PDB file of C-alpha atoms in Angstrom:
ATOM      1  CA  UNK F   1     -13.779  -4.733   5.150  1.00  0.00           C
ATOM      2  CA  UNK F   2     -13.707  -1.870   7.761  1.00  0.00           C
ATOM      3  CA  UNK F   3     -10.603   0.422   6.412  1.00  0.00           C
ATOM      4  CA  UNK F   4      -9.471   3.089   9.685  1.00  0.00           C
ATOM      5  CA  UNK F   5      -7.213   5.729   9.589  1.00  0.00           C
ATOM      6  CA  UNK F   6      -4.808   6.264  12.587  1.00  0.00           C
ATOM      7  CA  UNK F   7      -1.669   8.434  12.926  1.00  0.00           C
ATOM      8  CA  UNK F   8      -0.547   8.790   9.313  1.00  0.00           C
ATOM      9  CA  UNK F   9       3.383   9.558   8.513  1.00  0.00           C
ATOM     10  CA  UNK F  10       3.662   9.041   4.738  1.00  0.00           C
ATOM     11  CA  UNK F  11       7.299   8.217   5.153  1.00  0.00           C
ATOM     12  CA  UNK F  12       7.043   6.066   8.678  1.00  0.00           C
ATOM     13  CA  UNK F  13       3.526   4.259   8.278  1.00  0.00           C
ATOM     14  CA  UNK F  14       2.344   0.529   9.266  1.00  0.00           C
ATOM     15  CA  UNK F  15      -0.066  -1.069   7.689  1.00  0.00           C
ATOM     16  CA  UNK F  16      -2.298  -3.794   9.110  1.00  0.00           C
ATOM     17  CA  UNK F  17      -4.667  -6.062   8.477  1.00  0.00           C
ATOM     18  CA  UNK F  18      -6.981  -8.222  10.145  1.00  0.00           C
ATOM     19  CA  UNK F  19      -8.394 -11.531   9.232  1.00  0.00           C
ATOM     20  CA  UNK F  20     -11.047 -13.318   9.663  1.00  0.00           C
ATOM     21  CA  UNK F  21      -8.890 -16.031  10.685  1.00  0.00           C
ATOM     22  CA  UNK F  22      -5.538 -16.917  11.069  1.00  0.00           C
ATOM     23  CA  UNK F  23      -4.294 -16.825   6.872  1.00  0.00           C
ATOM     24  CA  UNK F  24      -3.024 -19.639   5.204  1.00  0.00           C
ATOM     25  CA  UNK F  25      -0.018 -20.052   2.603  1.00  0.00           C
ATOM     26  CA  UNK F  26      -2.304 -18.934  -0.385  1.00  0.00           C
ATOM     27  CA  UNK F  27      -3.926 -16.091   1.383  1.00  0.00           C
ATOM     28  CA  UNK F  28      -0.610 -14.775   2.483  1.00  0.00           C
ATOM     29  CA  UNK F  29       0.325 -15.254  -1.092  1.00  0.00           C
ATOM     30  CA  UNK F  30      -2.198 -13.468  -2.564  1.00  0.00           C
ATOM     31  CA  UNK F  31      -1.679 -10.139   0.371  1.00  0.00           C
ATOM     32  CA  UNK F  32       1.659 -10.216  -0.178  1.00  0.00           C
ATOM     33  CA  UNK F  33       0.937  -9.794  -3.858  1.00  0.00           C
ATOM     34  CA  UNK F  34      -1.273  -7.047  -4.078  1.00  0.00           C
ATOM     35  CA  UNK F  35       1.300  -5.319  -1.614  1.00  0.00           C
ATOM     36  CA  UNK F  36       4.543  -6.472  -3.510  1.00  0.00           C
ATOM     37  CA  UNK F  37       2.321  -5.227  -6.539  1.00  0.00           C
ATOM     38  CA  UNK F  38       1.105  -1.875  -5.466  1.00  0.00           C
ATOM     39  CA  UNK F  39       4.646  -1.025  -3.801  1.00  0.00           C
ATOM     40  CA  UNK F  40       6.537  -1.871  -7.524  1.00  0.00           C
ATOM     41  CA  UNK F  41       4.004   0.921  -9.115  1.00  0.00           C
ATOM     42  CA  UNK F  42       4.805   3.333  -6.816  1.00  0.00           C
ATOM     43  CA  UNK F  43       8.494   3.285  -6.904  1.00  0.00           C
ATOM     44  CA  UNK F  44       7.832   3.501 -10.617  1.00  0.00           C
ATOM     45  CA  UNK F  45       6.523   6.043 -10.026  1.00  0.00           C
ATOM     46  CA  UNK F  46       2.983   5.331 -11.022  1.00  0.00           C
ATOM     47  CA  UNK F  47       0.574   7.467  -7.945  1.00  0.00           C
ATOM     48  CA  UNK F  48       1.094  10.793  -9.613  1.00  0.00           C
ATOM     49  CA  UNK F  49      -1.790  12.443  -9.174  1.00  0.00           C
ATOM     50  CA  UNK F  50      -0.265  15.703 -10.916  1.00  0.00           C
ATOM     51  CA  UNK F  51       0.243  13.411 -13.910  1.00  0.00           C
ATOM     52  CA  UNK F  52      -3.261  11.991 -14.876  1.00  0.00           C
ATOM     53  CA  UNK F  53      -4.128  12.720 -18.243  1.00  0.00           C
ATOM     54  CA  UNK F  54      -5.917  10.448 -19.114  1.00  0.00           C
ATOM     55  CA  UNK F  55      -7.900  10.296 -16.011  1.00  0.00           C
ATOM     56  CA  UNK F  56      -8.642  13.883 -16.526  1.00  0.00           C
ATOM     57  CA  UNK F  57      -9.615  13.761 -19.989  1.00  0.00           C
ATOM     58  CA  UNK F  58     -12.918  11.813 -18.729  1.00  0.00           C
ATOM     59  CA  UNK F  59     -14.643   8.559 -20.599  1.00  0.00           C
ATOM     60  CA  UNK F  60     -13.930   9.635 -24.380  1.00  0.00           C
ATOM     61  CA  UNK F  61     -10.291   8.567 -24.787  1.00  0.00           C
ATOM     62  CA  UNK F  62     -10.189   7.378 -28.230  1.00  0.00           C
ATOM     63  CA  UNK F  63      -7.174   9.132 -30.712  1.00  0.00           C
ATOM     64  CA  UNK F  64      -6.420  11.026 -27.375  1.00  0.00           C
ATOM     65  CA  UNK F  65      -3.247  13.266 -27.637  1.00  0.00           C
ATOM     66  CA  UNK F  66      -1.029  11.994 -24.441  1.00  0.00           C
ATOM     67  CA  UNK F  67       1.737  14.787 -24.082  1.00  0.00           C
ATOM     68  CA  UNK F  68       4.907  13.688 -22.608  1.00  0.00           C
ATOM     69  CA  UNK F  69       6.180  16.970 -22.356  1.00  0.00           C
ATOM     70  CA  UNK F  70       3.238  17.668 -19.393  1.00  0.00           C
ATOM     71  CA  UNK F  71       4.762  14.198 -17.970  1.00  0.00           C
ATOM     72  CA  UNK F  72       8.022  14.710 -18.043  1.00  0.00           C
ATOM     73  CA  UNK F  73       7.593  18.292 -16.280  1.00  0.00           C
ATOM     74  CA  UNK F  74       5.523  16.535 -13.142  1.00  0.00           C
ATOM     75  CA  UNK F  75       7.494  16.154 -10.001  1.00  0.00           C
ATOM     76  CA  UNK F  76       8.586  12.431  -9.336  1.00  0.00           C
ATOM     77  CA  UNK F  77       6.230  11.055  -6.605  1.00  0.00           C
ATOM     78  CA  UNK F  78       8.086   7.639  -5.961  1.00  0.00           C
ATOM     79  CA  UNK F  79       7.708   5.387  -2.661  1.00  0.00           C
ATOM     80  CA  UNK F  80      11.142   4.446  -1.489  1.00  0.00           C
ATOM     81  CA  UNK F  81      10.904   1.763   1.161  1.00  0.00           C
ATOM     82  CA  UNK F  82       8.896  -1.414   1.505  1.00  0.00           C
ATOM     83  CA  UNK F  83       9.587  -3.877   4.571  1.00  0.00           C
ATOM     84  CA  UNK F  84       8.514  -7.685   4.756  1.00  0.00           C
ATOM     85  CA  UNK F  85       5.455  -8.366   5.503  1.00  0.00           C
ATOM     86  CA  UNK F  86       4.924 -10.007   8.975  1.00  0.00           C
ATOM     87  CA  UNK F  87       1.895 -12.400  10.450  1.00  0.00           C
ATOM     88  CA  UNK F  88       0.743 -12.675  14.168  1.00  0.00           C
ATOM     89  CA  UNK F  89      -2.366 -15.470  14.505  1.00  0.00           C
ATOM     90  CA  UNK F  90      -5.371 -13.223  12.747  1.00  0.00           C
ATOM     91  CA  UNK F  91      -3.100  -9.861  12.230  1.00  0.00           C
ATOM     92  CA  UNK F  92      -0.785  -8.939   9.147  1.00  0.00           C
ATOM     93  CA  UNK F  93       1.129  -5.587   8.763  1.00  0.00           C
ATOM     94  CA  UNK F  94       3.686  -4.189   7.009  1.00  0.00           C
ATOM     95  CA  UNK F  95       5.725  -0.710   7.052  1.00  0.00           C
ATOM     96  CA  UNK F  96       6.602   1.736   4.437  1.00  0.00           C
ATOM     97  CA  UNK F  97       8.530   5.179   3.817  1.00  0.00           C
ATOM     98  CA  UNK F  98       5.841   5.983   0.948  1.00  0.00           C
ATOM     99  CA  UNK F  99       8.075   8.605  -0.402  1.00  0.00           C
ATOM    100  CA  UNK F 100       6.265  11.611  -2.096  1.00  0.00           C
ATOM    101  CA  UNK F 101       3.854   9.375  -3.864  1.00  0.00           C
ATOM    102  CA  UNK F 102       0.565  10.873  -3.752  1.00  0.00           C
ATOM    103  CA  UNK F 103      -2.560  10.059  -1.688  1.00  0.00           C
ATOM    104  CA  UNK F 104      -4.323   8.555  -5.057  1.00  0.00           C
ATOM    105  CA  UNK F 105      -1.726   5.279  -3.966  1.00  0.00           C
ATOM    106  CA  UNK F 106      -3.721   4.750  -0.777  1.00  0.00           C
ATOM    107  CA  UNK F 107      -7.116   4.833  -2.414  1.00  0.00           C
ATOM    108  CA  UNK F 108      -5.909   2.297  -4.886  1.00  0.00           C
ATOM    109  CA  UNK F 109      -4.949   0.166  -1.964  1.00  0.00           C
ATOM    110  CA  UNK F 110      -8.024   0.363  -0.223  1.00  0.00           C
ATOM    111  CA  UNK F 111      -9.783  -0.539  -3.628  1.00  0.00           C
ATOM    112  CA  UNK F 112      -7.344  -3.856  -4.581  1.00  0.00           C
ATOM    113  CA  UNK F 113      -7.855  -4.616  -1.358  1.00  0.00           C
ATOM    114  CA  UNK F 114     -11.493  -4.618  -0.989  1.00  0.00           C
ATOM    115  CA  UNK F 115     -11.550  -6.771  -4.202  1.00  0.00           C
ATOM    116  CA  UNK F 116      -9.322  -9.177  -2.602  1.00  0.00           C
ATOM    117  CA  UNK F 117     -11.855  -9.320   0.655  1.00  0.00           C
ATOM    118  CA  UNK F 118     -14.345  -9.946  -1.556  1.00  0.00           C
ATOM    119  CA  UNK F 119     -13.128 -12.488  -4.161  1.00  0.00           C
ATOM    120  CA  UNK F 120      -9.733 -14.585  -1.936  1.00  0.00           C
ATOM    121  CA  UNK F 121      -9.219 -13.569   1.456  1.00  0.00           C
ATOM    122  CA  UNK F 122     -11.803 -11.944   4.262  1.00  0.00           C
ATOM    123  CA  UNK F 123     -10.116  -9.653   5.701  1.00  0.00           C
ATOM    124  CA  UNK F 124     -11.990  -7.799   8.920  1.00  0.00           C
ATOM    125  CA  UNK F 125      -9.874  -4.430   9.043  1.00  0.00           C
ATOM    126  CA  UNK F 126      -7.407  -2.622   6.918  1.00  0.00           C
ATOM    127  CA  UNK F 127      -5.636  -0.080   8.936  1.00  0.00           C
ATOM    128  CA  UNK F 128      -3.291   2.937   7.888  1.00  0.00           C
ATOM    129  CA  UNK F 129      -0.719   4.012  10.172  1.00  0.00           C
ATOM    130  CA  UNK F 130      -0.500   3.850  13.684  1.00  0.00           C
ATOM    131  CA  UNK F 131       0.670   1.010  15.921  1.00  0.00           C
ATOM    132  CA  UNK F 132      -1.226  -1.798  17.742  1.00  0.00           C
ATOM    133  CA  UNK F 133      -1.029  -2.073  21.495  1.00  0.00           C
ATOM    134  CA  UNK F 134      -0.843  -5.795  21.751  1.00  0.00           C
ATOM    135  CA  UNK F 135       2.163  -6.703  18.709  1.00  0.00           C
ATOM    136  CA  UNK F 136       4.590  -3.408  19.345  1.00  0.00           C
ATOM    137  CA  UNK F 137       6.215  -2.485  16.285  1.00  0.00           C
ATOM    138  CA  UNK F 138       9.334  -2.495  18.086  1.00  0.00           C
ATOM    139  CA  UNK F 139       9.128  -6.016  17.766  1.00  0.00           C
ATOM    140  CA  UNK F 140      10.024  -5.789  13.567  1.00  0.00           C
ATOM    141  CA  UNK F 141      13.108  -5.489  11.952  1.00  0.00           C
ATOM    142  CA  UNK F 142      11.728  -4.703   8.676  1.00  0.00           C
ATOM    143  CA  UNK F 143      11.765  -0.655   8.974  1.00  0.00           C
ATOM    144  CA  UNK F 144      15.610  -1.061  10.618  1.00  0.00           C
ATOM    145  CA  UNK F 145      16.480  -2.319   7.490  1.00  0.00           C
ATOM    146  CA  UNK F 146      16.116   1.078   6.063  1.00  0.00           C
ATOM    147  CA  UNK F 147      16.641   3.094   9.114  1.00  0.00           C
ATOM    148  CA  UNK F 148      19.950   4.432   7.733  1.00  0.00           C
ATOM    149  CA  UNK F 149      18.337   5.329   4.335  1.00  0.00           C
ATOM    150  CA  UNK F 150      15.514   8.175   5.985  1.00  0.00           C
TER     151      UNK F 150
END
């Protein structure tokens, strides 16, 4: 899976993927999880990179002291919008307003995703941001559902 970078706005962005081929009802099912998934973590929350103590405590976790007072104190980094996620033959995309969740939530995209490439569905290219010249995202209604929320 080939994973590009184009314009990035954190709180306008497009994702899109390409397939192999044009995806079938399970393989949208299973994209649609890992997005559904990874979009429910981070409006919990969950991609706070200034909160990762365990990460930062290294391989030796056992009797570990966690301290939620150190959590508590970490600014919220929460994504706040998610649209639905949209087909066109091989493509797929979606748009979100990732809130102030922190860049750790892409890299744990690219990795479920990778996993999925290699295990369920091929998927050619991931791609952050940006727009495609040939299915304008003018096209969606998915981010004017939220347009009055930004």
């Amino acid at each position: 899976m080939q994973v590009e970078f184009r314009e990035f706005n954190p709180f306008d962005v497009w994702i899109w993927l390409e397939f192999s081929t044009s995806p079938g009802k399970s393989e949208k099912q299973y994209v649609e999880e890992v997005f559904d998934s990874w979009f429910f973590l981070g409006k919990l929350g969950g991609f706070n990179a200034e909160n990762l103590q365990v990460q930062d405590t290294g391989l030796e976790i056992s009797y570990m002291q966690y301290d939620s007072v150190t959590a508590e104190k970490s600014l919220m980094a929460l994504m706040h919008n998610m649209g639905d996620f949209e087909y066109n033959e091989t493509w797929g995309r979606c748009w979100f307003d990732l809130g102030t969740s922190d860049a750790i939530a892409i890299d744990i995209l690219i990795n479920s995703l990778d996993r999925l490439n290699q295990e369920f569905v091929v998927i050619e290219r991931l791609i952050l941001g940006g727009e495609n010249s040939d299915w304008p995202v003018a096209d969606s209604d998915s981010r004017s559902r939220f347009a009055d929320d930004n």
